[in-house]
């Protein structure tokens, strides 16, 4: 059981790191998840990320650099200082309806009343770059 918790925590940290890596999007994380990169990311070379997982060389470089620079404690302290709770797709409590969307967010950054995630809600969605049209 202790080993399972360690594996879950590592998978969570790997997922958050991938999510925060520039140039890595939903599909790239999906490829890593499908391959099971959680358990072997530390051994992956740039070539392994490309050939095994199917990433582009520039993505592989950025991922390797992100893991090289990773300081989990500093990241955790930053989130705590800002009052941010982080929930991943694999965490218990991830919103069920959100999990069943075609491309559910891998990571949710939460501030405020988390219980609101489980109540009926409404969202207004717009573009990041609006035009006059």
mmCIF file of the C-alpha atoms, coordinates in Angstrom:
data_MODEL
# 
_entry.id   MODEL 
# 
loop_
_atom_site.group_PDB 
_atom_site.id 
_atom_site.type_symbol 
_atom_site.label_atom_id 
_atom_site.label_alt_id 
_atom_site.label_comp_id 
_atom_site.label_asym_id 
_atom_site.label_entity_id 
_atom_site.label_seq_id 
_atom_site.pdbx_PDB_ins_code 
_atom_site.Cartn_x 
_atom_site.Cartn_y 
_atom_site.Cartn_z 
_atom_site.occupancy 
_atom_site.B_iso_or_equiv 
_atom_site.pdbx_formal_charge 
_atom_site.auth_seq_id 
_atom_site.auth_comp_id 
_atom_site.auth_asym_id 
_atom_site.auth_atom_id 
_atom_site.pdbx_PDB_model_num 
ATOM 1   C CA . UNK A 1 1   ? 0.000   0.000  0.000   1.00 0.00 ? 1   UNK A CA 1 
ATOM 2   C CA . UNK A 1 2   ? 2.806   2.432  0.818   1.00 0.00 ? 2   UNK A CA 1 
ATOM 3   C CA . UNK A 1 3   ? 4.326   1.739  -2.588  1.00 0.00 ? 3   UNK A CA 1 
ATOM 4   C CA . UNK A 1 4   ? 0.975   2.450  -4.288  1.00 0.00 ? 4   UNK A CA 1 
ATOM 5   C CA . UNK A 1 5   ? 0.772   5.846  -2.569  1.00 0.00 ? 5   UNK A CA 1 
ATOM 6   C CA . UNK A 1 6   ? 4.301   6.630  -3.714  1.00 0.00 ? 6   UNK A CA 1 
ATOM 7   C CA . UNK A 1 7   ? 3.401   5.703  -7.286  1.00 0.00 ? 7   UNK A CA 1 
ATOM 8   C CA . UNK A 1 8   ? 0.240   7.809  -7.175  1.00 0.00 ? 8   UNK A CA 1 
ATOM 9   C CA . UNK A 1 9   ? 2.158   10.790 -5.806  1.00 0.00 ? 9   UNK A CA 1 
ATOM 10  C CA . UNK A 1 10  ? 4.844   10.405 -8.478  1.00 0.00 ? 10  UNK A CA 1 
ATOM 11  C CA . UNK A 1 11  ? 2.234   10.152 -11.228 1.00 0.00 ? 11  UNK A CA 1 
ATOM 12  C CA . UNK A 1 12  ? 0.638   13.314 -9.860  1.00 0.00 ? 12  UNK A CA 1 
ATOM 13  C CA . UNK A 1 13  ? 3.962   15.194 -9.814  1.00 0.00 ? 13  UNK A CA 1 
ATOM 14  C CA . UNK A 1 14  ? 4.843   14.023 -13.325 1.00 0.00 ? 14  UNK A CA 1 
ATOM 15  C CA . UNK A 1 15  ? 1.429   15.090 -14.601 1.00 0.00 ? 15  UNK A CA 1 
ATOM 16  C CA . UNK A 1 16  ? 1.689   18.559 -13.039 1.00 0.00 ? 16  UNK A CA 1 
ATOM 17  C CA . UNK A 1 17  ? 5.220   18.983 -14.409 1.00 0.00 ? 17  UNK A CA 1 
ATOM 18  C CA . UNK A 1 18  ? 4.151   17.990 -17.919 1.00 0.00 ? 18  UNK A CA 1 
ATOM 19  C CA . UNK A 1 19  ? 1.147   20.299 -17.672 1.00 0.00 ? 19  UNK A CA 1 
ATOM 20  C CA . UNK A 1 20  ? 3.342   23.248 -16.684 1.00 0.00 ? 20  UNK A CA 1 
ATOM 21  C CA . UNK A 1 21  ? 5.937   22.645 -19.402 1.00 0.00 ? 21  UNK A CA 1 
ATOM 22  C CA . UNK A 1 22  ? 5.730   25.196 -22.239 1.00 0.00 ? 22  UNK A CA 1 
ATOM 23  C CA . UNK A 1 23  ? 4.975   23.530 -25.566 1.00 0.00 ? 23  UNK A CA 1 
ATOM 24  C CA . UNK A 1 24  ? 3.281   20.545 -23.931 1.00 0.00 ? 24  UNK A CA 1 
ATOM 25  C CA . UNK A 1 25  ? -0.460  20.407 -24.404 1.00 0.00 ? 25  UNK A CA 1 
ATOM 26  C CA . UNK A 1 26  ? -3.346  18.057 -23.858 1.00 0.00 ? 26  UNK A CA 1 
ATOM 27  C CA . UNK A 1 27  ? -2.445  15.637 -26.674 1.00 0.00 ? 27  UNK A CA 1 
ATOM 28  C CA . UNK A 1 28  ? 1.184   15.387 -25.606 1.00 0.00 ? 28  UNK A CA 1 
ATOM 29  C CA . UNK A 1 29  ? 0.136   14.517 -22.070 1.00 0.00 ? 29  UNK A CA 1 
ATOM 30  C CA . UNK A 1 30  ? -2.312  11.973 -23.518 1.00 0.00 ? 30  UNK A CA 1 
ATOM 31  C CA . UNK A 1 31  ? 0.570   10.314 -25.379 1.00 0.00 ? 31  UNK A CA 1 
ATOM 32  C CA . UNK A 1 32  ? 2.650   10.196 -22.192 1.00 0.00 ? 32  UNK A CA 1 
ATOM 33  C CA . UNK A 1 33  ? -0.310  8.804  -20.236 1.00 0.00 ? 33  UNK A CA 1 
ATOM 34  C CA . UNK A 1 34  ? -1.010  6.139  -22.871 1.00 0.00 ? 34  UNK A CA 1 
ATOM 35  C CA . UNK A 1 35  ? 2.617   5.071  -22.801 1.00 0.00 ? 35  UNK A CA 1 
ATOM 36  C CA . UNK A 1 36  ? 2.744   5.006  -18.989 1.00 0.00 ? 36  UNK A CA 1 
ATOM 37  C CA . UNK A 1 37  ? 5.546   7.549  -18.780 1.00 0.00 ? 37  UNK A CA 1 
ATOM 38  C CA . UNK A 1 38  ? 4.794   8.050  -15.073 1.00 0.00 ? 38  UNK A CA 1 
ATOM 39  C CA . UNK A 1 39  ? 6.969   5.140  -14.091 1.00 0.00 ? 39  UNK A CA 1 
ATOM 40  C CA . UNK A 1 40  ? 9.967   5.686  -16.353 1.00 0.00 ? 40  UNK A CA 1 
ATOM 41  C CA . UNK A 1 41  ? 10.202  9.426  -17.059 1.00 0.00 ? 41  UNK A CA 1 
ATOM 42  C CA . UNK A 1 42  ? 13.488  9.714  -15.105 1.00 0.00 ? 42  UNK A CA 1 
ATOM 43  C CA . UNK A 1 43  ? 15.204  7.231  -17.428 1.00 0.00 ? 43  UNK A CA 1 
ATOM 44  C CA . UNK A 1 44  ? 13.872  8.763  -20.641 1.00 0.00 ? 44  UNK A CA 1 
ATOM 45  C CA . UNK A 1 45  ? 16.366  10.423 -22.900 1.00 0.00 ? 45  UNK A CA 1 
ATOM 46  C CA . UNK A 1 46  ? 15.289  12.864 -25.572 1.00 0.00 ? 46  UNK A CA 1 
ATOM 47  C CA . UNK A 1 47  ? 15.372  9.993  -28.064 1.00 0.00 ? 47  UNK A CA 1 
ATOM 48  C CA . UNK A 1 48  ? 13.164  7.845  -25.827 1.00 0.00 ? 48  UNK A CA 1 
ATOM 49  C CA . UNK A 1 49  ? 10.552  10.581 -25.472 1.00 0.00 ? 49  UNK A CA 1 
ATOM 50  C CA . UNK A 1 50  ? 10.516  10.877 -29.261 1.00 0.00 ? 50  UNK A CA 1 
ATOM 51  C CA . UNK A 1 51  ? 10.625  7.213  -30.280 1.00 0.00 ? 51  UNK A CA 1 
ATOM 52  C CA . UNK A 1 52  ? 8.625   5.627  -27.434 1.00 0.00 ? 52  UNK A CA 1 
ATOM 53  C CA . UNK A 1 53  ? 6.089   8.311  -26.652 1.00 0.00 ? 53  UNK A CA 1 
ATOM 54  C CA . UNK A 1 54  ? 5.998   9.951  -30.090 1.00 0.00 ? 54  UNK A CA 1 
ATOM 55  C CA . UNK A 1 55  ? 6.921   13.486 -29.113 1.00 0.00 ? 55  UNK A CA 1 
ATOM 56  C CA . UNK A 1 56  ? 8.659   16.117 -31.208 1.00 0.00 ? 56  UNK A CA 1 
ATOM 57  C CA . UNK A 1 57  ? 12.343  16.726 -30.351 1.00 0.00 ? 57  UNK A CA 1 
ATOM 58  C CA . UNK A 1 58  ? 11.651  20.259 -29.081 1.00 0.00 ? 58  UNK A CA 1 
ATOM 59  C CA . UNK A 1 59  ? 8.942   18.913 -26.755 1.00 0.00 ? 59  UNK A CA 1 
ATOM 60  C CA . UNK A 1 60  ? 11.287  16.227 -25.475 1.00 0.00 ? 60  UNK A CA 1 
ATOM 61  C CA . UNK A 1 61  ? 13.998  18.813 -24.753 1.00 0.00 ? 61  UNK A CA 1 
ATOM 62  C CA . UNK A 1 62  ? 11.573  21.019 -22.825 1.00 0.00 ? 62  UNK A CA 1 
ATOM 63  C CA . UNK A 1 63  ? 10.255  18.067 -20.814 1.00 0.00 ? 63  UNK A CA 1 
ATOM 64  C CA . UNK A 1 64  ? 13.734  16.863 -19.887 1.00 0.00 ? 64  UNK A CA 1 
ATOM 65  C CA . UNK A 1 65  ? 14.661  20.392 -18.822 1.00 0.00 ? 65  UNK A CA 1 
ATOM 66  C CA . UNK A 1 66  ? 11.456  20.740 -16.785 1.00 0.00 ? 66  UNK A CA 1 
ATOM 67  C CA . UNK A 1 67  ? 12.194  17.547 -14.865 1.00 0.00 ? 67  UNK A CA 1 
ATOM 68  C CA . UNK A 1 68  ? 15.824  18.562 -14.422 1.00 0.00 ? 68  UNK A CA 1 
ATOM 69  C CA . UNK A 1 69  ? 14.733  21.855 -12.832 1.00 0.00 ? 69  UNK A CA 1 
ATOM 70  C CA . UNK A 1 70  ? 11.829  20.391 -10.853 1.00 0.00 ? 70  UNK A CA 1 
ATOM 71  C CA . UNK A 1 71  ? 11.735  21.240 -7.174  1.00 0.00 ? 71  UNK A CA 1 
ATOM 72  C CA . UNK A 1 72  ? 8.522   19.713 -5.828  1.00 0.00 ? 72  UNK A CA 1 
ATOM 73  C CA . UNK A 1 73  ? 8.856   21.377 -2.429  1.00 0.00 ? 73  UNK A CA 1 
ATOM 74  C CA . UNK A 1 74  ? 9.262   24.863 -3.913  1.00 0.00 ? 74  UNK A CA 1 
ATOM 75  C CA . UNK A 1 75  ? 6.282   24.289 -6.184  1.00 0.00 ? 75  UNK A CA 1 
ATOM 76  C CA . UNK A 1 76  ? 4.172   23.018 -3.272  1.00 0.00 ? 76  UNK A CA 1 
ATOM 77  C CA . UNK A 1 77  ? 5.189   26.010 -1.122  1.00 0.00 ? 77  UNK A CA 1 
ATOM 78  C CA . UNK A 1 78  ? 4.319   28.424 -3.981  1.00 0.00 ? 78  UNK A CA 1 
ATOM 79  C CA . UNK A 1 79  ? 0.848   26.904 -4.315  1.00 0.00 ? 79  UNK A CA 1 
ATOM 80  C CA . UNK A 1 80  ? 0.285   27.034 -0.550  1.00 0.00 ? 80  UNK A CA 1 
ATOM 81  C CA . UNK A 1 81  ? 1.416   30.665 -0.360  1.00 0.00 ? 81  UNK A CA 1 
ATOM 82  C CA . UNK A 1 82  ? -1.006  31.622 -3.142  1.00 0.00 ? 82  UNK A CA 1 
ATOM 83  C CA . UNK A 1 83  ? -3.848  29.542 -1.681  1.00 0.00 ? 83  UNK A CA 1 
ATOM 84  C CA . UNK A 1 84  ? -3.965  27.273 -4.727  1.00 0.00 ? 84  UNK A CA 1 
ATOM 85  C CA . UNK A 1 85  ? -5.040  23.668 -4.476  1.00 0.00 ? 85  UNK A CA 1 
ATOM 86  C CA . UNK A 1 86  ? -4.084  21.411 -7.357  1.00 0.00 ? 86  UNK A CA 1 
ATOM 87  C CA . UNK A 1 87  ? -6.262  18.540 -8.538  1.00 0.00 ? 87  UNK A CA 1 
ATOM 88  C CA . UNK A 1 88  ? -5.259  16.183 -11.319 1.00 0.00 ? 88  UNK A CA 1 
ATOM 89  C CA . UNK A 1 89  ? -7.406  14.013 -13.548 1.00 0.00 ? 89  UNK A CA 1 
ATOM 90  C CA . UNK A 1 90  ? -6.345  10.978 -11.493 1.00 0.00 ? 90  UNK A CA 1 
ATOM 91  C CA . UNK A 1 91  ? -7.091  12.443 -8.058  1.00 0.00 ? 91  UNK A CA 1 
ATOM 92  C CA . UNK A 1 92  ? -10.093 11.290 -6.057  1.00 0.00 ? 92  UNK A CA 1 
ATOM 93  C CA . UNK A 1 93  ? -12.698 14.007 -6.189  1.00 0.00 ? 93  UNK A CA 1 
ATOM 94  C CA . UNK A 1 94  ? -11.991 15.078 -9.771  1.00 0.00 ? 94  UNK A CA 1 
ATOM 95  C CA . UNK A 1 95  ? -15.407 16.256 -11.036 1.00 0.00 ? 95  UNK A CA 1 
ATOM 96  C CA . UNK A 1 96  ? -17.157 13.305 -12.675 1.00 0.00 ? 96  UNK A CA 1 
ATOM 97  C CA . UNK A 1 97  ? -18.947 15.272 -15.372 1.00 0.00 ? 97  UNK A CA 1 
ATOM 98  C CA . UNK A 1 98  ? -15.730 17.078 -16.302 1.00 0.00 ? 98  UNK A CA 1 
ATOM 99  C CA . UNK A 1 99  ? -13.901 13.745 -16.501 1.00 0.00 ? 99  UNK A CA 1 
ATOM 100 C CA . UNK A 1 100 ? -16.397 12.570 -19.118 1.00 0.00 ? 100 UNK A CA 1 
ATOM 101 C CA . UNK A 1 101 ? -15.812 15.460 -21.514 1.00 0.00 ? 101 UNK A CA 1 
ATOM 102 C CA . UNK A 1 102 ? -13.851 14.717 -24.703 1.00 0.00 ? 102 UNK A CA 1 
ATOM 103 C CA . UNK A 1 103 ? -10.679 16.458 -23.457 1.00 0.00 ? 103 UNK A CA 1 
ATOM 104 C CA . UNK A 1 104 ? -10.912 16.894 -19.692 1.00 0.00 ? 104 UNK A CA 1 
ATOM 105 C CA . UNK A 1 105 ? -8.283  19.166 -18.169 1.00 0.00 ? 105 UNK A CA 1 
ATOM 106 C CA . UNK A 1 106 ? -5.365  17.141 -16.847 1.00 0.00 ? 106 UNK A CA 1 
ATOM 107 C CA . UNK A 1 107 ? -4.800  19.596 -14.013 1.00 0.00 ? 107 UNK A CA 1 
ATOM 108 C CA . UNK A 1 108 ? -7.167  21.964 -12.214 1.00 0.00 ? 108 UNK A CA 1 
ATOM 109 C CA . UNK A 1 109 ? -5.779  24.868 -10.209 1.00 0.00 ? 109 UNK A CA 1 
ATOM 110 C CA . UNK A 1 110 ? -8.355  25.711 -7.556  1.00 0.00 ? 110 UNK A CA 1 
ATOM 111 C CA . UNK A 1 111 ? -8.837  28.794 -5.413  1.00 0.00 ? 111 UNK A CA 1 
ATOM 112 C CA . UNK A 1 112 ? -11.859 29.305 -3.221  1.00 0.00 ? 112 UNK A CA 1 
ATOM 113 C CA . UNK A 1 113 ? -14.667 26.963 -2.329  1.00 0.00 ? 113 UNK A CA 1 
ATOM 114 C CA . UNK A 1 114 ? -13.849 23.587 -3.852  1.00 0.00 ? 114 UNK A CA 1 
ATOM 115 C CA . UNK A 1 115 ? -17.273 22.251 -2.868  1.00 0.00 ? 115 UNK A CA 1 
ATOM 116 C CA . UNK A 1 116 ? -18.683 24.390 -5.714  1.00 0.00 ? 116 UNK A CA 1 
ATOM 117 C CA . UNK A 1 117 ? -17.176 21.881 -8.156  1.00 0.00 ? 117 UNK A CA 1 
ATOM 118 C CA . UNK A 1 118 ? -19.840 19.399 -7.134  1.00 0.00 ? 118 UNK A CA 1 
ATOM 119 C CA . UNK A 1 119 ? -22.886 21.679 -7.421  1.00 0.00 ? 119 UNK A CA 1 
ATOM 120 C CA . UNK A 1 120 ? -24.870 22.598 -10.518 1.00 0.00 ? 120 UNK A CA 1 
ATOM 121 C CA . UNK A 1 121 ? -22.999 25.348 -12.344 1.00 0.00 ? 121 UNK A CA 1 
ATOM 122 C CA . UNK A 1 122 ? -23.022 27.463 -15.447 1.00 0.00 ? 122 UNK A CA 1 
ATOM 123 C CA . UNK A 1 123 ? -20.076 28.669 -17.488 1.00 0.00 ? 123 UNK A CA 1 
ATOM 124 C CA . UNK A 1 124 ? -19.646 31.439 -19.996 1.00 0.00 ? 124 UNK A CA 1 
ATOM 125 C CA . UNK A 1 125 ? -16.971 30.582 -22.511 1.00 0.00 ? 125 UNK A CA 1 
ATOM 126 C CA . UNK A 1 126 ? -15.269 33.097 -24.739 1.00 0.00 ? 126 UNK A CA 1 
ATOM 127 C CA . UNK A 1 127 ? -12.191 33.439 -26.863 1.00 0.00 ? 127 UNK A CA 1 
ATOM 128 C CA . UNK A 1 128 ? -8.758  34.457 -25.638 1.00 0.00 ? 128 UNK A CA 1 
ATOM 129 C CA . UNK A 1 129 ? -8.311  36.770 -28.610 1.00 0.00 ? 129 UNK A CA 1 
ATOM 130 C CA . UNK A 1 130 ? -11.643 38.472 -29.358 1.00 0.00 ? 130 UNK A CA 1 
ATOM 131 C CA . UNK A 1 131 ? -12.151 40.333 -32.606 1.00 0.00 ? 131 UNK A CA 1 
ATOM 132 C CA . UNK A 1 132 ? -14.614 43.105 -33.406 1.00 0.00 ? 132 UNK A CA 1 
ATOM 133 C CA . UNK A 1 133 ? -16.713 40.507 -35.195 1.00 0.00 ? 133 UNK A CA 1 
# 
